[in-house]
PDB file of C-alpha atoms in Angstrom:
ATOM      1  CA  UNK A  10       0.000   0.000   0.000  1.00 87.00           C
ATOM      2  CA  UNK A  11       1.075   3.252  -0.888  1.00 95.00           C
ATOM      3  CA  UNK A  12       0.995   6.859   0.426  1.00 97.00           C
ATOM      4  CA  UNK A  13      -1.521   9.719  -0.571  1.00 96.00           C
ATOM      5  CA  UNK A  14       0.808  13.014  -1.948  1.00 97.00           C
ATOM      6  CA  UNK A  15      -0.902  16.702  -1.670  1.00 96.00           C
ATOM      7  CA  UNK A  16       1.332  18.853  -3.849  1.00 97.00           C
ATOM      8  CA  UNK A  17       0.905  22.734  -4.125  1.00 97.00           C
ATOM      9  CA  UNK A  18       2.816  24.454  -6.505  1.00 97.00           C
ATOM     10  CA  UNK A  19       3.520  21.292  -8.345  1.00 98.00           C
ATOM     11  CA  UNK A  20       5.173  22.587 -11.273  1.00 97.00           C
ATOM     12  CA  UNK A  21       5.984  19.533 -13.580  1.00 97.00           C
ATOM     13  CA  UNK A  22       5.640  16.838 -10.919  1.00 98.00           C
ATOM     14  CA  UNK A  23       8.943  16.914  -9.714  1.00 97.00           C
ATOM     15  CA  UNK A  24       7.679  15.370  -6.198  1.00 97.00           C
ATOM     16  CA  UNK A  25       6.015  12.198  -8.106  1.00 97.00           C
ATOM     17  CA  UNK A  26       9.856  12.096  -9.691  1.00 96.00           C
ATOM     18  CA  UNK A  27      11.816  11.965  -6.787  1.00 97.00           C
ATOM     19  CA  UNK A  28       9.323   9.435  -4.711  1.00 98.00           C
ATOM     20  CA  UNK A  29       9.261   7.044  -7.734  1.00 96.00           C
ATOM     21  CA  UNK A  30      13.551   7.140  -7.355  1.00 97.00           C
ATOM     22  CA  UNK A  31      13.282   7.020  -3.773  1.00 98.00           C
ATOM     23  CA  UNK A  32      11.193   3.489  -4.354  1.00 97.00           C
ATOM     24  CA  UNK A  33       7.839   4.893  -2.407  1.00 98.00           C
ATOM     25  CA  UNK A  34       5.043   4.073  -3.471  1.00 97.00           C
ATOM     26  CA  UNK A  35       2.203   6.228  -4.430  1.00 98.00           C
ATOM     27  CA  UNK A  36      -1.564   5.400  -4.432  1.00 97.00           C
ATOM     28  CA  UNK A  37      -2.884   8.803  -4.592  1.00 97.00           C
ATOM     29  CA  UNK A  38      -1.318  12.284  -5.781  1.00 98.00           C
ATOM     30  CA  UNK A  39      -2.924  15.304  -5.986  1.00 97.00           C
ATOM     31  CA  UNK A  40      -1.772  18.258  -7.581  1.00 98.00           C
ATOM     32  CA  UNK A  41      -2.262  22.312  -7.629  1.00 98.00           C
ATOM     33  CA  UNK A  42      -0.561  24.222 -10.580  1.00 98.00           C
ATOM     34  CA  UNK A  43      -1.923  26.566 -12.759  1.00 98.00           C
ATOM     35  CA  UNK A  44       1.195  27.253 -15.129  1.00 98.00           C
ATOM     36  CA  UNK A  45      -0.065  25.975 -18.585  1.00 98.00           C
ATOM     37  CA  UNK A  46       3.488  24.849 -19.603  1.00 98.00           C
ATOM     38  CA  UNK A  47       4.187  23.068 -16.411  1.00 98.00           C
ATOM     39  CA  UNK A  48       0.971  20.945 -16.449  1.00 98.00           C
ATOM     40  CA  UNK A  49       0.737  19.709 -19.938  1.00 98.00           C
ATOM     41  CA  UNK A  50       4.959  18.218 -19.559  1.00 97.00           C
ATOM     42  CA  UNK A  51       3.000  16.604 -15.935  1.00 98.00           C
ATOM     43  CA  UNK A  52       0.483  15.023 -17.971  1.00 98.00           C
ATOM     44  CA  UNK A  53       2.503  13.710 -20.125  1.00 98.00           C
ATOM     45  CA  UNK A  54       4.908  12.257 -17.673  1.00 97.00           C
ATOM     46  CA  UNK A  55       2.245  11.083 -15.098  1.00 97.00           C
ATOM     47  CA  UNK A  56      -1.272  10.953 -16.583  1.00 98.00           C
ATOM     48  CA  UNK A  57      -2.644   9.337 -13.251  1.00 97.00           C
ATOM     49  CA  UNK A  58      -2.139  12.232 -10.900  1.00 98.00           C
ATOM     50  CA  UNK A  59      -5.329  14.150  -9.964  1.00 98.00           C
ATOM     51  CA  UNK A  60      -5.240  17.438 -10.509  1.00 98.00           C
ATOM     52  CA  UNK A  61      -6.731  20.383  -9.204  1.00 97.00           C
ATOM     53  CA  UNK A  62      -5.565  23.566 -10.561  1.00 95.00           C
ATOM     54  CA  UNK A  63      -5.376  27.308  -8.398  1.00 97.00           C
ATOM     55  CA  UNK A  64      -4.473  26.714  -4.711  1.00 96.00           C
ATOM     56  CA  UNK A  65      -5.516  29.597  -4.149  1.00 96.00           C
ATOM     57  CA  UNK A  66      -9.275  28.917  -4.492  1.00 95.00           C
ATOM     58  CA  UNK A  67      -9.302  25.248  -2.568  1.00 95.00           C
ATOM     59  CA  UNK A  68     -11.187  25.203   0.796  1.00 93.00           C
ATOM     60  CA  UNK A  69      -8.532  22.792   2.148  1.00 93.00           C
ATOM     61  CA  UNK A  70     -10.605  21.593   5.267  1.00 93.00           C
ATOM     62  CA  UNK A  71     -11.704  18.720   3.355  1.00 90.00           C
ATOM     63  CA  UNK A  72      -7.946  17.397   4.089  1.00 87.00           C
ATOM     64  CA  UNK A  73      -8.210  17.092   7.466  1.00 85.00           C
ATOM     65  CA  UNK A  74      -7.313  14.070   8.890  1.00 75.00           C
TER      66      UNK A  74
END
């Protein structure tokens, strides 16, 4: 079983880059990034992660926990 990410400011994934070379596993990661450029090279690299877009408009309380 793997671990749940929550990534603001993802830019191009570079947290689902350096978990996958640290050998951890991921079942869930979820990403905020608005930056056109940076998204589409994270899609292409990791199609799977759940993104979200502005941070700045999330009600995070649904993270609790």
């Amino acid at each position: 079983m793997g671990i749940t990410v929550l990534s603001l400011f993802d830019g191009i994934s570079c947290g689902m880059v350096a978990l996958k070379r640290a050998g951890i596993e991921v079942d869930k990661y979820i990403a905020y990034e608005i930056d056109k450029s940076a998204i589409e090279i994270s899609k292409k690299n990791y199609p799977q992660i759940i993104r979200k877009g502005d941070v700045t408009k999330e009600d995070f309380t649904k993270y609790k926990g």
